[in-house]
Coordinates of C-alpha atoms in Angstrom, one line a residue:
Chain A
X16 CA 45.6 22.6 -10.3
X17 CA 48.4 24.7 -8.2
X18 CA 46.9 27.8 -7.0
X19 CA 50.1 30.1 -8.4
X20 CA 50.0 29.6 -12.2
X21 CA 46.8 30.7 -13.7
X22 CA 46.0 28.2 -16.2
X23 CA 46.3 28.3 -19.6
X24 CA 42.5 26.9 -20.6
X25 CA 39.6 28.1 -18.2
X26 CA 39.1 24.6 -15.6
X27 CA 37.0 21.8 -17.0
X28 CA 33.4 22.1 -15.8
X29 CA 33.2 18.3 -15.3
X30 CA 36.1 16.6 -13.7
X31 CA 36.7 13.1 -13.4
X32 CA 39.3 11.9 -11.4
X33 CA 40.0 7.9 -11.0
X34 CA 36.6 7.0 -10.1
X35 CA 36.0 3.6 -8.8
X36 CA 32.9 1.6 -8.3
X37 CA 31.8 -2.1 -7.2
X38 CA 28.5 -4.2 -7.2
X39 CA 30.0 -6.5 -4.5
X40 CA 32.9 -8.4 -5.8
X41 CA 32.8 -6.7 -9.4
X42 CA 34.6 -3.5 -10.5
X43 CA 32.8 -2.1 -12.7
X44 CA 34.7 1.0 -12.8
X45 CA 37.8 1.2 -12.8
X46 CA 40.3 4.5 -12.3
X47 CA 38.3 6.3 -14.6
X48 CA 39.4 9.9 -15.5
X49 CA 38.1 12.1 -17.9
X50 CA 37.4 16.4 -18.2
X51 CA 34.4 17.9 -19.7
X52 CA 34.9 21.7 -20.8
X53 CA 32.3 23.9 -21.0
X54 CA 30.1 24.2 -24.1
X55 CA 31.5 20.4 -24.8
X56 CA 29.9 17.4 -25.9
X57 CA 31.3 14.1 -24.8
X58 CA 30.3 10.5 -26.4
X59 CA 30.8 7.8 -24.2
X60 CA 31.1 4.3 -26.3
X61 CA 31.5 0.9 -26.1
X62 CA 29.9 -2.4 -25.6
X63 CA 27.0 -2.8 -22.9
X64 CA 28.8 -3.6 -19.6
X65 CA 31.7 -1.7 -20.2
X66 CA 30.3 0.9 -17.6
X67 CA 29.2 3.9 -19.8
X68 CA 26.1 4.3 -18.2
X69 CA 26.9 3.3 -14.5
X70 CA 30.1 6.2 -15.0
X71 CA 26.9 8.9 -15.9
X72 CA 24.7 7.9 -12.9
X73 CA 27.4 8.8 -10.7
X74 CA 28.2 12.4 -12.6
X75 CA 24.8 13.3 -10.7
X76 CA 25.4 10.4 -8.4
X77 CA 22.3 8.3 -9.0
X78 CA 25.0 6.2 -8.5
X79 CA 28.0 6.1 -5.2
X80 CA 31.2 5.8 -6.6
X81 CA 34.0 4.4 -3.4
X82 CA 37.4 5.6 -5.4
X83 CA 38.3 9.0 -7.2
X84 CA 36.1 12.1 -7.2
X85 CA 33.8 13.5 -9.4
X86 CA 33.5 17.4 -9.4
X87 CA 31.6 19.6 -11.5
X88 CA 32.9 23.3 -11.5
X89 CA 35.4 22.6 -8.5
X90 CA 32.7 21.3 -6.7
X91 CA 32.5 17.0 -5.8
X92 CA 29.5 15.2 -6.5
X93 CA 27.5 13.7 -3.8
X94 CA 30.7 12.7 -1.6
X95 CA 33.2 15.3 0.8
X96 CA 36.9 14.1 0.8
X97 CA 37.7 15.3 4.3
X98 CA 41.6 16.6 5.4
X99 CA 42.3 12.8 6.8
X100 CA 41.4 11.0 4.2
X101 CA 38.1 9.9 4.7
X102 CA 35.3 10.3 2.8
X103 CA 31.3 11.3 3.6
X104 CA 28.6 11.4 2.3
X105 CA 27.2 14.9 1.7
X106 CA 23.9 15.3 3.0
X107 CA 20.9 14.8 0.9
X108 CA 20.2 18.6 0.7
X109 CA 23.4 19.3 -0.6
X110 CA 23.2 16.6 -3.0
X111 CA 19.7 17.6 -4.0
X112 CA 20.8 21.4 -5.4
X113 CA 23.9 19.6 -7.1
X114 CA 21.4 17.5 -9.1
X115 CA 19.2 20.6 -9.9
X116 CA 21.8 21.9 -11.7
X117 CA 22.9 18.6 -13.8
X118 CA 19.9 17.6 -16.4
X119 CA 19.4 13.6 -17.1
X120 CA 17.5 12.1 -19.9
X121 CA 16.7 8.7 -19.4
X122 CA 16.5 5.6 -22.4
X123 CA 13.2 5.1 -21.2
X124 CA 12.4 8.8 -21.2
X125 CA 10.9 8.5 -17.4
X126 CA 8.2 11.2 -17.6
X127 CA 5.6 11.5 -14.6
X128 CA 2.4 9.9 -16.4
X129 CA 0.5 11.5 -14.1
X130 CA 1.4 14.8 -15.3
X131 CA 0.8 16.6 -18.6
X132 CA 3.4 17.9 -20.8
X133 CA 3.8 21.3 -19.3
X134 CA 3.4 19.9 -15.5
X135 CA 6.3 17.5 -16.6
X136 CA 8.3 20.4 -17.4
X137 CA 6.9 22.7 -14.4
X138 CA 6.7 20.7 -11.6
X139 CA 10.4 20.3 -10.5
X140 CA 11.2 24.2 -10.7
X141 CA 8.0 25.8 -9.4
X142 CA 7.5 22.8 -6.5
X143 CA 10.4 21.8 -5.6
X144 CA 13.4 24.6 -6.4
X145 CA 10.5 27.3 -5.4
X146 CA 10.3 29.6 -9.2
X147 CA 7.4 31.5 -10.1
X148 CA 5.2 29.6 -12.3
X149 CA 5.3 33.0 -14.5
X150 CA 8.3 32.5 -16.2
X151 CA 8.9 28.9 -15.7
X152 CA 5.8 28.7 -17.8
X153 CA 7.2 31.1 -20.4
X154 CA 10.5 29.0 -20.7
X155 CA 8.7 25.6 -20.6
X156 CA 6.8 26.5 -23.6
X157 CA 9.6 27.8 -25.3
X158 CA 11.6 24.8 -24.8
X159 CA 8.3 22.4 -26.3
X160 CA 8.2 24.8 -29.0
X161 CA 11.8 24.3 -29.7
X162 CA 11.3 20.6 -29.8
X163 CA 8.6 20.8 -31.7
X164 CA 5.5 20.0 -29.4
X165 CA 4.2 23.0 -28.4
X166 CA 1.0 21.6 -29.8
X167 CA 0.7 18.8 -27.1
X168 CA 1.5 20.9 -23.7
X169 CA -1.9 19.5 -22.4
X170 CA -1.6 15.7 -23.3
X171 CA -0.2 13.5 -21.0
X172 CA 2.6 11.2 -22.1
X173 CA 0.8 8.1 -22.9
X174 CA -0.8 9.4 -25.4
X175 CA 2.9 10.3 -27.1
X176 CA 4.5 8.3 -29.2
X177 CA 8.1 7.6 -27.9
X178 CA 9.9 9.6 -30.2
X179 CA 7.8 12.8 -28.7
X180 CA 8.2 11.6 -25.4
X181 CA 12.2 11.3 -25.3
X182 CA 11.9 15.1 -26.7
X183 CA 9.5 16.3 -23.8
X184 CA 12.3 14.1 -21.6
X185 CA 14.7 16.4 -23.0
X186 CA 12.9 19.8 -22.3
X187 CA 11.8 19.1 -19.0
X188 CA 15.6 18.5 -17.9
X189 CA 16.5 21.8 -19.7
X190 CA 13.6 23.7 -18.3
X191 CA 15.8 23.2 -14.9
X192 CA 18.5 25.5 -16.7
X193 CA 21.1 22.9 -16.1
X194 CA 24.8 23.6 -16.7
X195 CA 25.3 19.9 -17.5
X196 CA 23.4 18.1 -19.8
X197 CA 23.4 13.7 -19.3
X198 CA 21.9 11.7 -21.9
X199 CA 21.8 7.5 -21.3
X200 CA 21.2 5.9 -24.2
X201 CA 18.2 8.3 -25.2
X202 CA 17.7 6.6 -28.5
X203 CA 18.0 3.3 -27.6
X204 CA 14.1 2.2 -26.6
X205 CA 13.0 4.2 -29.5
X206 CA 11.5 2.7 -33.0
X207 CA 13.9 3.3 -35.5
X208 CA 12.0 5.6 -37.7
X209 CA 11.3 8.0 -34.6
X210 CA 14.8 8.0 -33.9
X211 CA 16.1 10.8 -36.0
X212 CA 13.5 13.3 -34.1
X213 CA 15.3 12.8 -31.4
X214 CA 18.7 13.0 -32.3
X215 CA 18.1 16.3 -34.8
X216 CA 17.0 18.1 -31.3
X217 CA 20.4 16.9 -29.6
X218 CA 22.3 18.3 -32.3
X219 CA 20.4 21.8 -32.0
X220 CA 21.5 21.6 -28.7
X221 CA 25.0 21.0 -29.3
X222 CA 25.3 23.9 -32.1
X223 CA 23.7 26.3 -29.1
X224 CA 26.7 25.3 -26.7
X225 CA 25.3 22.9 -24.1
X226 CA 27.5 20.8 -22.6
X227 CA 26.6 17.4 -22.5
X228 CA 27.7 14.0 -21.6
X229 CA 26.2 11.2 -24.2
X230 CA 25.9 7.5 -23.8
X231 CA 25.4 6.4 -27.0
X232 CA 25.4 3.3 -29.9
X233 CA 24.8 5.5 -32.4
X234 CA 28.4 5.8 -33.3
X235 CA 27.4 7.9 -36.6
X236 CA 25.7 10.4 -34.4
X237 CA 28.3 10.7 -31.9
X238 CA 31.0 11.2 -34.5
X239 CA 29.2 14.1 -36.0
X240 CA 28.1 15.6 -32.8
X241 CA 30.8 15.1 -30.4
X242 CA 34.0 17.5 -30.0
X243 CA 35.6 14.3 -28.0
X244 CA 34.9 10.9 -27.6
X245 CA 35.6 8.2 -24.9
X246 CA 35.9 4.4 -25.6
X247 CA 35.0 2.2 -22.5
X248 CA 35.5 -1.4 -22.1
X249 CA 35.1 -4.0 -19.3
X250 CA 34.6 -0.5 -16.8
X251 CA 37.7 0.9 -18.2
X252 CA 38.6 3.9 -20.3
X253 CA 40.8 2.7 -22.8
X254 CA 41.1 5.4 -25.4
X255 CA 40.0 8.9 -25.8
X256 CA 40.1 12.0 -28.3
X257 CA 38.2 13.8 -31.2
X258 CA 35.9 12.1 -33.3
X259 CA 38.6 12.1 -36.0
X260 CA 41.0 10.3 -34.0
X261 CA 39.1 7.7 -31.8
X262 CA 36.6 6.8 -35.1
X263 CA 39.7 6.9 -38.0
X264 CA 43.2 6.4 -35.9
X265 CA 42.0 4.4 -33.2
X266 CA 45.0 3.2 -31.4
X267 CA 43.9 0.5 -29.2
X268 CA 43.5 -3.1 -30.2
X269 CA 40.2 -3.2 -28.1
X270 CA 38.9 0.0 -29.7
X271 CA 39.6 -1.3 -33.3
X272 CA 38.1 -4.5 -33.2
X273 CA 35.3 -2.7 -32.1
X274 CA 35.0 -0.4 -34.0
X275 CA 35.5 -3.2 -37.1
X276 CA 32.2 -5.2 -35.1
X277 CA 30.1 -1.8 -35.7
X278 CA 31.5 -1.6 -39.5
X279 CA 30.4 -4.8 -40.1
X280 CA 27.7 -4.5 -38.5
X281 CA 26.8 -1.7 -41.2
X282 CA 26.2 0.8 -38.2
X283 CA 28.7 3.0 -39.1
Chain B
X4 CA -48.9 -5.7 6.5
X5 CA -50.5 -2.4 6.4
X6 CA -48.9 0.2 4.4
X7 CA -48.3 2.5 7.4
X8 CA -46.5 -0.4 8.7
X9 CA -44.5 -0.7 6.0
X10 CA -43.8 3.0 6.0
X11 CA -42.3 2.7 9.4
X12 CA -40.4 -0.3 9.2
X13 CA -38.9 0.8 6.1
X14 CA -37.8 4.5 8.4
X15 CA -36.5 2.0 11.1
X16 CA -34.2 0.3 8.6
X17 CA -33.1 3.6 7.1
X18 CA -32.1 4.9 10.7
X19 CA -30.0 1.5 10.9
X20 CA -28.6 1.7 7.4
X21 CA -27.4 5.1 8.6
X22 CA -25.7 3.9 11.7
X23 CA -23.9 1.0 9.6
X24 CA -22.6 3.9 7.1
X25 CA -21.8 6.2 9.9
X26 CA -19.8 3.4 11.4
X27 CA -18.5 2.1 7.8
X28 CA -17.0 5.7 7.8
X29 CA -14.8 5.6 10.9
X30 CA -13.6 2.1 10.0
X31 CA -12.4 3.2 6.4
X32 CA -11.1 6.5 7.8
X33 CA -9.3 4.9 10.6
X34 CA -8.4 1.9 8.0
X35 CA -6.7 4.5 5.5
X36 CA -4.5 6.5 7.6
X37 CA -3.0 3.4 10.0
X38 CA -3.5 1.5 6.7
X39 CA -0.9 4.0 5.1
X40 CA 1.4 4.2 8.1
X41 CA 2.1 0.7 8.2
X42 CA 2.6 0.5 4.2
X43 CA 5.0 3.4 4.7
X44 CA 6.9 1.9 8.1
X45 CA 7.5 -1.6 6.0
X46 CA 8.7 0.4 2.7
X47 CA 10.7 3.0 4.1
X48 CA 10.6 2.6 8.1
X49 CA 13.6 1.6 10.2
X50 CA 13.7 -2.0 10.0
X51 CA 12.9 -3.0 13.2
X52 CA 9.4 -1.1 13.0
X53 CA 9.3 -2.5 9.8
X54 CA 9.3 -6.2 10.8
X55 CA 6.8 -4.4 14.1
X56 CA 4.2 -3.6 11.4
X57 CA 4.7 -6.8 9.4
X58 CA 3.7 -8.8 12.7
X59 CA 0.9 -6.8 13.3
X60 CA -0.6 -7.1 9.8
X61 CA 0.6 -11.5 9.9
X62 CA -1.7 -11.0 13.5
X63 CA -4.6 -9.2 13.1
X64 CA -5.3 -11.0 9.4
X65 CA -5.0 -13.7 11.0
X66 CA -7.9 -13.7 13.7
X67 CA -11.4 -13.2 13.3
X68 CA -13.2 -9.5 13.7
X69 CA -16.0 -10.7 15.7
X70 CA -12.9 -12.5 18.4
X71 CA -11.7 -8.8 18.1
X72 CA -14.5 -7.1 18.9
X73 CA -15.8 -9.3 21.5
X74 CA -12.2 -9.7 23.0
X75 CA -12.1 -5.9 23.3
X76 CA -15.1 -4.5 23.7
X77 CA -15.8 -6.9 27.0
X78 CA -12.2 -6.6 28.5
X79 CA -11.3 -2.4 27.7
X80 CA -13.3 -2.0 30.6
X81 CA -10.9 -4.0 33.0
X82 CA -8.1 -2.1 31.4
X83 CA -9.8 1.5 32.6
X84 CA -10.6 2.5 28.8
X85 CA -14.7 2.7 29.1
X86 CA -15.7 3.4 25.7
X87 CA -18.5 3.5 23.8
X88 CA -19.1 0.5 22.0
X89 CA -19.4 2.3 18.5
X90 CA -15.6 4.1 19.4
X91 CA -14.6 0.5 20.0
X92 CA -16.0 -0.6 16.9
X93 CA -14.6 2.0 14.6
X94 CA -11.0 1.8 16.6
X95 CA -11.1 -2.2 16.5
X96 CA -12.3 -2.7 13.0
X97 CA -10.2 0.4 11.5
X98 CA -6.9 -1.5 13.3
X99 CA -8.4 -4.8 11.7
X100 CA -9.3 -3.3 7.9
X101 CA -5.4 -1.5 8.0
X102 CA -3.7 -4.5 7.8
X103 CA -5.4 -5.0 4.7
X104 CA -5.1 -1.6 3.4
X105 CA -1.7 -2.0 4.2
X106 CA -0.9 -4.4 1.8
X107 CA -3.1 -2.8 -0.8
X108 CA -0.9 0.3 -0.7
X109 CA 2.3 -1.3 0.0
X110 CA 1.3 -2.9 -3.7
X111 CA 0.4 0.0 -4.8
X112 CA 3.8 2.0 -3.7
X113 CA 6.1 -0.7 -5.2
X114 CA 4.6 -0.7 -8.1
X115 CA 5.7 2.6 -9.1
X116 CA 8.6 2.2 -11.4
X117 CA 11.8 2.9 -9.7
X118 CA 12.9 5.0 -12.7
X119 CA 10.5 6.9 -11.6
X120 CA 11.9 8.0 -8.5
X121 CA 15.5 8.6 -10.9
X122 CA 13.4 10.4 -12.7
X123 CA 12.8 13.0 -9.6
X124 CA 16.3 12.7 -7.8
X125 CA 17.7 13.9 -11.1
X126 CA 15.4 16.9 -10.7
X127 CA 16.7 17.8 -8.0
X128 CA 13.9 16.4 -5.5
X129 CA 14.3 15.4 -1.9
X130 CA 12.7 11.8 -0.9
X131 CA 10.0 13.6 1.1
X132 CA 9.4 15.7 -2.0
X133 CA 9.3 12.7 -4.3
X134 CA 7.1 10.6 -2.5
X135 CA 4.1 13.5 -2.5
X136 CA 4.7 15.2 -6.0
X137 CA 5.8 11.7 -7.6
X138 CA 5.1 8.4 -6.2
X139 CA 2.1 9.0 -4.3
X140 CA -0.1 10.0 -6.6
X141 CA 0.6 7.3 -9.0
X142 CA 0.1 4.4 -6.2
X143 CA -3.2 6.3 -5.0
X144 CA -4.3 5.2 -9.0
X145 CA -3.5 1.8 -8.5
X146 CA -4.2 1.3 -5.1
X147 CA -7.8 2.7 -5.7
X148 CA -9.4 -0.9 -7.1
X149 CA -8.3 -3.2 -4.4
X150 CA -8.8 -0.4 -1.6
X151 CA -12.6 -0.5 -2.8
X152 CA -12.4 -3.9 -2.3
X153 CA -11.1 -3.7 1.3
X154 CA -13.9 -0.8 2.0
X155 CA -16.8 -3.5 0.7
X156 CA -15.5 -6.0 2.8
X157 CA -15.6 -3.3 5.9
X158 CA -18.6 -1.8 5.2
X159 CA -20.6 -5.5 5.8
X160 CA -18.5 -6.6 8.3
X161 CA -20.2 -3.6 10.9
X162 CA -23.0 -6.4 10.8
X163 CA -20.9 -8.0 13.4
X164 CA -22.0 -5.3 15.6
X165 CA -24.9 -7.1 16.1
X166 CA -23.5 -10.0 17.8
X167 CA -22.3 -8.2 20.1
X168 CA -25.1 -6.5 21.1
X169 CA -24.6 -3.1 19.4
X170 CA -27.3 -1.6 17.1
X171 CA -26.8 -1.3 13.4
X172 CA -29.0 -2.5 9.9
X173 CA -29.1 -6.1 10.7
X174 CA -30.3 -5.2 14.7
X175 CA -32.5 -3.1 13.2
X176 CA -33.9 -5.7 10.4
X177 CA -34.1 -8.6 13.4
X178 CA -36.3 -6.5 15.4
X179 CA -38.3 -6.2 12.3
X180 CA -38.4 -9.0 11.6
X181 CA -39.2 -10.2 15.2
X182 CA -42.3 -7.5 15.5
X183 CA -43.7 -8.4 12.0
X184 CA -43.5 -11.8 12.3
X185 CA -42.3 -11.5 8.2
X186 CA -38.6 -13.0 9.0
X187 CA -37.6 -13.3 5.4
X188 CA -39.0 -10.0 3.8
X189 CA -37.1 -8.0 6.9
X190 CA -34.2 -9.9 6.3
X191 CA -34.5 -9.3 2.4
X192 CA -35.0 -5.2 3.3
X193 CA -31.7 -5.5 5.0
X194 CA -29.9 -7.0 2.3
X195 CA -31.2 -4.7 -0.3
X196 CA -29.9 -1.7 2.5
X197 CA -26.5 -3.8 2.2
X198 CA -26.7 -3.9 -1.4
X199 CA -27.8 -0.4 -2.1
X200 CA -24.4 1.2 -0.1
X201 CA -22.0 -1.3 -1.6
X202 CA -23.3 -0.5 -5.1
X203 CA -23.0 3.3 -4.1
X204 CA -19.5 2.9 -2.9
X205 CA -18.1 0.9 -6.6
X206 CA -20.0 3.6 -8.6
X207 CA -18.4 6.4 -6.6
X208 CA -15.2 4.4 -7.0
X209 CA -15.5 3.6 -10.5
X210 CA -16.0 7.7 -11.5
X211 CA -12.9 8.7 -9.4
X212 CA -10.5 5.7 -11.1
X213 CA -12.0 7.3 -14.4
X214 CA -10.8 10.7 -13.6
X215 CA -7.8 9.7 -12.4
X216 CA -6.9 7.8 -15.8
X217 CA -4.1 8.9 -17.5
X218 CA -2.4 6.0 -18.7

């Protein structure tokens, strides 16, 4: 972006910029580029191994990536491009605060079992990024309230069911106040009848403005939730666009057929 | 037996029962924290301290206590470290019980989900950070069976003291024994003593693993 012509739309908060990765001999991503505004939601589909999720691990980089750059409001995740070319790692302090301000939900929701509710929520801002317990208290119980479990702030998650779990998942990443939301697969290790719970809170979200980056197979969900949608295959993007266009015009032979798998497949 | 006799055998036992828990003590307390360190070295250590505190735990599981003991407490001296022979003990058998320790926690830290530490890093926590708020006190839950285990083991193996002329329980019971001319009943005394702190130890380890249940 040139420094002399202000640009027309404000800069995407996420940038993604030919992002390569490898597990040894494997690419399993490969020039990847894609921008995530502010106040966006972004579904990232296609069938398992086509890289969706590895691509979201390294938007808070749980993952390296060795090509491209990944920046989220003009500044790069986890690595520095220096003026020769090279690149370094940044150190683990810096990559620390970057990740404080990116949430993650996890498909296996990944709560401390140790912890209660609340502490689940608590523990990261008031131990770790040093908040008063005051009014990270206040905001943690607003958040369970919002998802609905106010009621259990002093349980511990085993005795959850999943479907309450993933939502506590959810409010203890947005308890950190993140500018970035990341969700992998969220629904995917749920039973199906506890699935809606989850995905109702998602949409709340979504309606408030949060911007969020969604792995998902729950192509009905990310049609009706998205504002653009990316279709990855074999750790390519192949096609991307509104919900309209990717789920009704897709253009891409690889995209249709899949698409026509998930039709017949009566998941659509 | 008169009953006075009784009363005062049964004190001298007492005092020796004491010196075997006193002693018990040191060995789990040295145990734990070299125990930990060598768990910790072999997870997360520089390799080559890593494969350092794999040898040592392959070593000293692999020779007896009592060639330990008798190996160190009789050549320290020559070495210009005169120590007591109850420091010896505690140092010697602590060294000895952390290689097992070791492995018990080692267990114990690996089997904390790795999602668990994504789980933190997404957060925003530092490794150091982690480990305490996270993965430590989830491996101190699962370590706490098979450390109790270890601690047993320790606890009776201060009768080795004995052999090597130090004064614990079982010194105490063979004098006992030895004035009363009632070998078996002093010998039984003793092994109720035994029985009475190991039994102690599990139910004070059973009520902690209860409070710490949360799964």
């Amino acid at each position: 972006m040139s420094d002399l012509i202000p640009p027309a739309t404000p800069a995407p908060l996420v940038v993604i910029d030919r992002v390569g990765k490898s597990f040894g001999p494997v690419e399993v991503l490969k020039e990847v580029s894609l921008t995530v505004a502010a106040g966006d939601v972004l579904s990232l589909i296609g069938p398992s191994g086509s890289g969706k999720t590895t691509l979201l691990r390294c938007v808070n980089y749980l993952e390296t990536y060795e090509r491209g750059l990944i920046t989220i409001a003009g500044e790069s995740v986890g690595i520095e491009q220096l003026p020769d070319g090279r690149r370094r790692r940044k150190s683990d302090r810096q990559i620390a605060a970057l990740r404080a301000q990116v949430g993650m939900v996890f498909q296996h929701y990944n709560l401390f079992p140790h912890l209660d509710v609340l502490e689940n929520l608590t523990v990261a801002p008031c131990r770790v990024h040093g908040e008063a317990l005051g009014p990270v208290r206040e905001r943690a119980l607003a958040l369970l309230e919002r998802v609905g479990l106010a009621d259990k702030r002093h349980r511990y998650p085993s005795e959850l069911s999943g479907g309450q779990q993933q939502r506590v998942a959810i409010a203890r990443a947005l308890t950190m106040q993140p500018r970035l939301l990341l969700l992998d697969e969220v629904t995917s290790a749920l039973d199906p009848e506890l699935v809606g719970e989850v995905l109702d809170v998602i949409t709340s979200l979504a309606a408030d403005g949060i911007t969020m980056m969604i792995v998902t197979h729950e192509m009905a969900f990310a049609r009706e939730v998205s504002t653009s949608v990316a279709f990855m295959a074999e750790g390519r993007l192949i096609e991307n666009g509104t919900p309209e266009a990717i789920f009704e015009a897709p253009h891409h032979e690889r995209l249709r057929s899949f698409m026509q798998r998930y039709r017949a497949g009566n998941r659509l | 037996m008169t009953s006075a006799m009784l009363t005062s055998s049964a004190l001298y036992l007492a005092q020796g029962a004491l010196v075997t828990i006193g002693l018990s003590l040191g060995i789990i307390a040295v145990a734990t924290v070299a125990g930990m360190l060598l768990a910790l070295l072999r997870l997360y250590g520089w390799r080559p301290l890593g494969l350092l505190a794999a040898a040592y735990g392959l070593v000293a599981r692999g020779v007896p206590l009592l060639v330990l003991l008798i190996g160190s407490y009789f050549s320290l001296p020559y070495l210009g470290l005169d120590m007591p022979l109850w420091l010896v003990v505690v140092l010697i058998g602590g060294l000895y019980f952390a290689a097992y320790a070791a492995e018990v926690f080692r267990a114990a830290l690996a089997a904390v989900p790795r999602t668990q530490w994504d789980a933190g890093r997404a957060l925003g926590m530092r490794r150091f950070q982690l480990f305490t708020i996270v993965i430590l006190p989830q491996a101190r839950r699962l370590s706490l069976p098979p450390f109790l285990n270890v601690a047993l083991v320790a606890v009776k193996n201060t009768s080795l003291v004995s052999a090597i002329g130090g004064w614990e329980l079982v010194a105490a019971g063979r004098e006992i024994g030895e004035r009363t001319m009632e070998i078996l009943p002093a010998y039984l005394a003793v092994a109720a003593f035994y029985f009475v702190i190991c039994f102690s130890i599990s139910q004070i380890g059973r009520h902690v693993e209860k409070k710490m249940r949360y799964v």
